[in-house]
XYZ file of C-alpha atoms in Angstrom:
407
model
C 0.000 0.000 0.000
C 1.107 3.519 -0.748
C 1.319 6.089 1.964
C -0.904 9.142 1.810
C 2.130 11.368 1.269
C 3.163 9.322 -1.779
C -0.309 9.435 -3.283
C -0.478 13.153 -2.699
C 2.932 13.652 -4.297
C 1.857 11.624 -7.331
C -1.305 13.711 -7.701
C 0.668 16.933 -7.479
C 3.090 15.682 -10.156
C 0.196 14.786 -12.456
C -1.492 18.173 -12.041
C 1.842 19.896 -12.517
C 2.463 17.982 -15.734
C -0.928 19.025 -17.094
C -0.153 22.652 -16.370
C 3.258 22.395 -18.037
C 1.826 20.866 -21.201
C -1.127 23.250 -21.359
C 1.162 26.238 -20.899
C 3.672 25.046 -23.504
C 0.931 24.277 -26.032
C -0.532 27.770 -25.675
C 2.844 29.505 -25.572
C 4.303 27.721 -28.614
C 1.116 28.067 -30.654
C 0.840 31.774 -29.819
C 4.455 32.648 -30.613
C 4.353 30.637 -33.852
C 1.188 32.510 -34.849
C 2.835 35.837 -33.995
C 5.727 34.912 -36.283
C 3.251 34.507 -39.123
C 0.926 37.417 -38.466
C 2.950 40.229 -36.860
C 6.266 41.459 -38.307
C 8.160 41.726 -35.010
C 11.662 41.582 -36.491
C 12.086 45.329 -36.145
C 11.128 45.138 -32.446
C 13.607 42.353 -31.740
C 16.394 43.893 -33.840
C 18.107 45.823 -30.973
C 18.225 42.609 -28.930
C 19.413 40.281 -31.671
C 23.075 39.341 -31.670
C 22.717 36.831 -34.494
C 20.442 36.498 -37.510
C 18.677 33.177 -37.019
C 16.296 33.592 -34.072
C 12.615 34.506 -34.205
C 10.205 35.209 -31.386
C 8.947 31.614 -31.396
C 12.511 30.331 -30.997
C 12.851 32.436 -27.848
C 9.870 30.698 -26.202
C 11.086 27.242 -27.210
C 14.645 28.018 -26.174
C 13.446 29.136 -22.753
C 11.434 25.926 -22.337
C 14.450 23.852 -23.339
C 16.728 25.673 -20.899
C 14.278 25.051 -18.038
C 13.237 21.489 -18.870
C 16.537 20.197 -20.239
C 18.478 20.089 -16.949
C 15.463 18.586 -15.153
C 15.211 15.794 -17.685
C 18.941 15.055 -17.711
C 18.783 14.589 -13.947
C 15.903 12.103 -14.331
C 17.125 10.090 -17.311
C 18.923 6.833 -16.846
C 22.661 7.434 -16.862
C 23.327 5.618 -20.107
C 20.832 7.654 -22.125
C 21.956 10.916 -20.564
C 25.607 10.161 -21.279
C 24.819 9.191 -24.878
C 22.916 12.403 -25.584
C 25.379 14.555 -23.696
C 28.320 12.969 -25.535
C 26.736 13.765 -28.901
C 26.169 17.393 -27.877
C 29.695 17.819 -26.484
C 31.315 16.290 -29.570
C 29.209 18.479 -31.849
C 30.091 21.629 -29.943
C 33.787 20.752 -29.768
C 33.980 20.147 -33.508
C 32.178 23.420 -34.136
C 34.371 25.416 -31.751
C 37.653 23.916 -32.957
C 37.085 24.077 -36.673
C 34.502 26.819 -37.321
C 33.589 30.372 -36.389
C 31.163 31.727 -33.769
C 28.274 32.116 -36.222
C 28.681 28.452 -37.115
C 28.588 27.545 -33.429
C 25.333 29.432 -32.946
C 23.636 27.691 -35.871
C 24.806 24.332 -34.473
C 23.304 25.141 -31.075
C 20.010 26.092 -32.740
C 20.012 22.879 -34.767
C 20.718 20.718 -31.726
C 17.990 22.555 -29.790
C 15.395 21.871 -32.480
C 16.375 18.208 -32.681
C 16.349 17.802 -28.897
C 13.104 19.680 -28.151
C 10.541 16.949 -29.039
C 12.641 14.333 -27.211
C 12.822 16.530 -24.110
C 9.067 17.222 -24.202
C 8.278 13.516 -24.588
C 10.553 12.727 -21.638
C 8.720 15.350 -19.572
C 5.401 13.699 -20.433
C 6.706 10.228 -19.622
C 8.184 11.337 -16.325
C 5.155 13.209 -15.022
C 2.394 11.019 -16.431
C 4.188 7.803 -15.480
C 2.767 5.706 -18.360
C -0.782 6.979 -17.769
C -3.095 8.436 -20.362
C -2.768 12.035 -21.427
C -4.952 14.435 -19.469
C -8.275 15.191 -21.116
C -7.589 18.922 -20.911
C -4.362 18.489 -22.870
C -6.103 16.485 -25.595
C -8.973 18.993 -25.789
C -6.623 21.971 -26.043
C -4.662 20.162 -28.757
C -7.908 19.734 -30.714
C -8.870 23.385 -30.192
C -5.514 24.547 -31.573
C -5.881 22.218 -34.574
C -9.342 23.690 -35.179
C -8.040 27.274 -35.024
C -5.239 26.479 -37.503
C -7.699 24.842 -39.916
C -10.294 27.626 -39.616
C -7.653 30.287 -40.338
C -6.475 28.325 -43.388
C -9.979 27.823 -44.782
C -10.931 31.414 -43.943
C -7.795 32.660 -45.724
C -8.829 30.773 -48.857
C -12.445 31.970 -48.767
C -11.615 35.613 -48.086
C -8.265 35.741 -49.940
C -6.143 36.758 -46.950
C -2.717 37.162 -48.528
C -1.031 37.191 -45.109
C -1.565 33.412 -44.893
C -0.346 32.429 -48.362
C 2.022 29.485 -48.461
C 4.172 30.562 -51.401
C 3.160 34.142 -52.038
C 0.947 35.415 -54.812
C 2.711 33.497 -57.592
C 1.412 30.068 -56.519
C -1.694 28.635 -54.862
C -1.599 27.611 -51.214
C -2.601 28.746 -47.712
C -0.523 27.680 -44.707
C -2.591 29.302 -41.958
C -0.630 30.245 -38.842
C 2.519 28.303 -39.763
C 5.360 30.095 -41.529
C 7.253 27.295 -43.322
C 5.335 25.156 -45.831
C 7.309 21.985 -45.046
C 6.555 22.307 -41.344
C 2.903 23.006 -42.168
C 2.824 19.798 -44.219
C 4.155 17.692 -41.367
C 1.896 19.508 -38.889
C -1.181 18.338 -40.783
C 0.184 14.802 -40.996
C 0.718 14.704 -37.222
C -2.707 16.216 -36.558
C -4.556 13.839 -38.891
C -2.888 10.734 -37.422
C -3.648 11.943 -33.891
C -7.309 12.556 -34.772
C -7.562 9.276 -36.657
C -6.372 7.430 -33.547
C -8.780 9.441 -31.376
C -11.647 8.502 -33.667
C -10.583 4.850 -33.632
C -10.433 4.820 -29.821
C -13.465 6.974 -28.928
C -15.592 6.664 -32.090
C -16.928 10.216 -31.726
C -18.398 12.194 -34.614
C -16.534 15.314 -33.493
C -13.185 13.656 -34.203
C -14.408 12.634 -37.657
C -15.524 16.219 -38.291
C -12.095 17.498 -37.256
C -10.476 14.950 -39.575
C -12.519 16.333 -42.481
C -11.496 19.860 -41.453
C -7.813 18.864 -41.402
C -8.114 17.087 -44.767
C -9.654 20.212 -46.312
C -6.946 22.467 -44.888
C -4.281 20.043 -46.074
C -5.478 20.299 -49.664
C -5.524 24.088 -49.386
C -1.873 24.031 -48.287
C -0.816 23.355 -51.875
C 2.391 21.358 -51.303
C 3.489 18.291 -53.285
C 4.443 16.351 -50.178
C 0.884 16.209 -48.952
C -0.067 14.024 -51.930
C 2.588 11.542 -50.805
C 0.787 11.378 -47.468
C -2.600 10.833 -49.118
C -1.139 7.980 -51.151
C 0.466 6.518 -48.016
C -2.718 6.634 -45.976
C -4.715 4.998 -48.769
C -2.166 2.176 -48.920
C -2.290 1.949 -45.122
C -6.058 1.430 -45.078
C -5.996 -1.112 -47.888
C -3.408 -3.301 -46.171
C -4.450 -2.890 -42.515
C -8.240 -3.076 -42.514
C -8.501 -6.857 -42.753
C -12.068 -7.023 -41.506
C -13.324 -5.264 -44.646
C -13.620 -6.623 -48.158
C -10.477 -5.729 -50.099
C -12.420 -4.986 -53.266
C -14.587 -2.458 -51.433
C -11.541 -0.853 -49.863
C -9.766 -0.544 -53.202
C -12.937 0.879 -54.758
C -13.292 3.466 -51.994
C -9.589 4.315 -52.211
C -9.870 4.766 -55.970
C -12.915 6.996 -55.535
C -11.134 9.260 -53.061
C -8.057 9.305 -55.273
C -10.158 10.582 -58.163
C -11.614 13.270 -55.893
C -8.112 14.370 -54.859
C -6.958 14.404 -58.494
C -10.006 16.477 -59.456
C -9.337 18.940 -56.648
C -5.712 19.168 -57.754
C -6.900 19.927 -61.278
C -9.467 22.458 -60.003
C -6.810 24.402 -58.078
C -4.365 24.184 -61.023
C -1.807 22.195 -59.010
C -0.948 19.993 -61.955
C -0.650 22.831 -64.477
C 1.901 24.534 -62.253
C 3.989 21.393 -61.751
C 3.799 20.333 -65.413
C 5.049 23.751 -66.523
C 7.694 23.682 -63.780
C 8.947 20.270 -64.965
C 9.085 21.413 -68.588
C 11.031 24.532 -67.704
C 13.421 23.262 -64.994
C 13.394 19.475 -65.369
C 11.503 16.657 -63.648
C 14.033 16.073 -60.849
C 14.211 19.774 -60.033
C 10.417 19.925 -59.912
C 10.115 16.874 -57.650
C 12.766 18.144 -55.230
C 11.885 21.859 -55.512
C 15.464 22.827 -56.470
C 16.982 20.687 -53.680
C 18.719 18.525 -56.264
C 20.475 21.679 -57.499
C 21.434 22.586 -53.937
C 22.774 19.069 -53.430
C 25.018 19.281 -56.495
C 26.167 22.757 -55.515
C 26.815 22.325 -51.790
C 27.545 18.702 -50.918
C 30.658 18.277 -53.149
C 31.959 21.629 -51.873
C 31.497 20.615 -48.224
C 32.961 17.120 -48.631
C 35.989 18.436 -50.509
C 36.994 20.497 -47.458
C 36.342 17.760 -44.874
C 38.962 15.809 -42.954
C 38.567 12.220 -41.735
C 37.057 13.341 -38.412
C 34.319 15.312 -40.200
C 32.979 12.118 -41.761
C 32.662 10.700 -38.233
C 31.435 13.803 -36.381
C 30.102 16.070 -39.150
C 30.926 19.752 -39.380
C 28.746 21.485 -41.994
C 27.283 24.897 -41.269
C 23.469 24.568 -41.101
C 23.055 28.152 -42.286
C 25.086 27.823 -45.485
C 25.696 24.146 -46.297
C 22.384 22.319 -45.836
C 20.252 21.230 -48.805
C 16.924 20.893 -46.900
C 16.770 17.128 -47.329
C 16.887 15.824 -43.785
C 18.856 12.611 -44.351
C 21.561 14.501 -46.228
C 21.566 17.346 -43.711
C 21.719 14.899 -40.809
C 24.917 13.388 -42.203
C 26.424 16.802 -42.942
C 25.529 17.941 -39.446
C 26.484 14.946 -37.304
C 28.481 12.690 -39.564
C 28.241 8.900 -39.322
C 28.362 8.815 -35.517
C 25.857 11.605 -35.064
C 23.412 10.066 -37.554
C 23.553 6.656 -35.842
C 23.135 8.224 -32.390
C 20.173 10.283 -33.578
C 18.363 7.279 -35.055
C 19.127 5.230 -31.934
C 17.752 7.930 -29.627
C 14.638 8.226 -31.818
C 14.034 4.472 -31.519
C 14.222 4.697 -27.719
C 12.066 7.808 -27.314
C 9.691 9.206 -29.912
C 9.499 6.053 -32.036
C 9.472 3.480 -29.265
C 6.508 1.599 -30.736
C 5.576 -2.044 -30.771
C 5.770 -3.787 -34.149
C 1.998 -4.202 -34.271
C 1.264 -0.490 -33.727
C 0.557 0.129 -37.395
C -0.761 3.664 -37.158
C 2.349 4.687 -35.261
C 4.535 3.265 -38.016
C 2.497 5.214 -40.551
C 3.640 8.342 -38.703
C 7.236 7.095 -38.675
C 7.138 6.416 -42.421
C 5.941 9.955 -43.124
C 8.591 11.368 -40.800
C 11.332 9.814 -42.896
C 9.703 10.101 -46.340
C 8.662 13.745 -46.015
C 11.835 14.600 -44.126
C 13.987 12.906 -46.731
C 12.353 14.758 -49.599
C 11.321 18.089 -48.117
C 13.396 18.853 -45.021
C 12.417 20.769 -41.853
C 11.016 17.603 -40.261
C 13.871 16.189 -38.175
C 14.553 19.642 -36.730
C 11.104 21.216 -36.649
C 10.687 23.558 -33.700
C 7.085 24.264 -34.658
C 6.071 20.598 -34.619
C 8.152 19.524 -31.601
C 5.371 19.568 -29.009
C 2.735 18.153 -31.378
C 5.022 15.301 -32.395
C 5.882 14.515 -28.760
C 2.242 14.485 -27.631
C 1.109 12.402 -30.612
C 3.914 9.859 -30.197
C 3.151 9.477 -26.503
C -0.545 9.077 -27.315
C 0.170 6.411 -29.923
C 2.435 4.591 -27.476
C -0.543 4.200 -25.137
C -2.415 2.006 -27.577
C -1.789 -1.095 -29.637
C -3.736 -1.825 -32.807
C -4.032 -5.513 -31.964
C -6.188 -4.999 -28.878
C -9.080 -2.741 -27.981
C -8.177 -0.330 -25.248
C -10.243 2.462 -23.765
C -8.771 5.830 -22.984
C -8.545 6.938 -19.376
C -10.802 9.949 -18.808
C -8.428 11.189 -16.080
C -11.221 12.330 -13.816
C -9.950 10.473 -10.769
């Protein structure tokens, strides 16, 4: 039996964790929205001593500075040493062989990579393998709804402030600045809502899924069609209780709808003309293939043997915005292996039968490999951490009910 003091302490920890997550969700969402809506660069200019920080990075950096030491003190020694070793090696390489600006961009990159892992560790520590608090889930849904409503409203009323690519190309990204991060945001949100609908079977979650799907189409990025194809394949091969012919028929029907919508919004005309003018590979990679040919040979030609082990490229000038390539340039062979290992033990610590979770993992690597800004996405850090923790609660092979957290 537990003592009253222990039970009380556990309750306090749980309430405290809810408050932390609620506060971070609101803070990150608000500062990201401010980045999109209000041009605050001129206000921050007197306080900026380098050129890569925005107001949202200040809020996330503060959270990382507060939570990071707490988490390191709670982690098992092996994991803490592994992560700390990677950071120390990265910083040493940067300090010894590069300038101060390079060091700053490395710190920012490490911070973005570490943030979702730190947030997930916070959730694990405070919730102690229990279900997410209902208030956290509800706030997450409210923020998804706001993002979708702004995106749809921007399309209906032609609010240029929320354009994805500017006036020269169709697309509305809502309250998210970078189109690649907006793409992955919608993928995370749709998988979270899909799991919620599967678990709770509520019409509201289905309605939110439709809202997210609509906003996703309005985003106007190529990568989102990869996700639609992936999710159709997922349903065909995972829904064994349904007739395969019916599933393929439904998938084909929705594919035709998506193709028609793409035609209606002139997606295909733009990309066809782009491919004719610049080449198919350039169109598919959005000039990243050109960046690869320009930057990677230049970086590798100046590397020494230790760079191939530890990395050493400058994120501000040498990256090609394809996450697998950038990961190697940033951390080398050792850093890349450590990163994938840490992912497997934290964010992607899923059972083999958790199919929906592996759908998320596949999109993480596919979209990240092609589009970039996924592995080190400050905007999506908290949403990815919450969704991964939520998916880790459930297994597709057994029916489990969510804890309503009212006790």
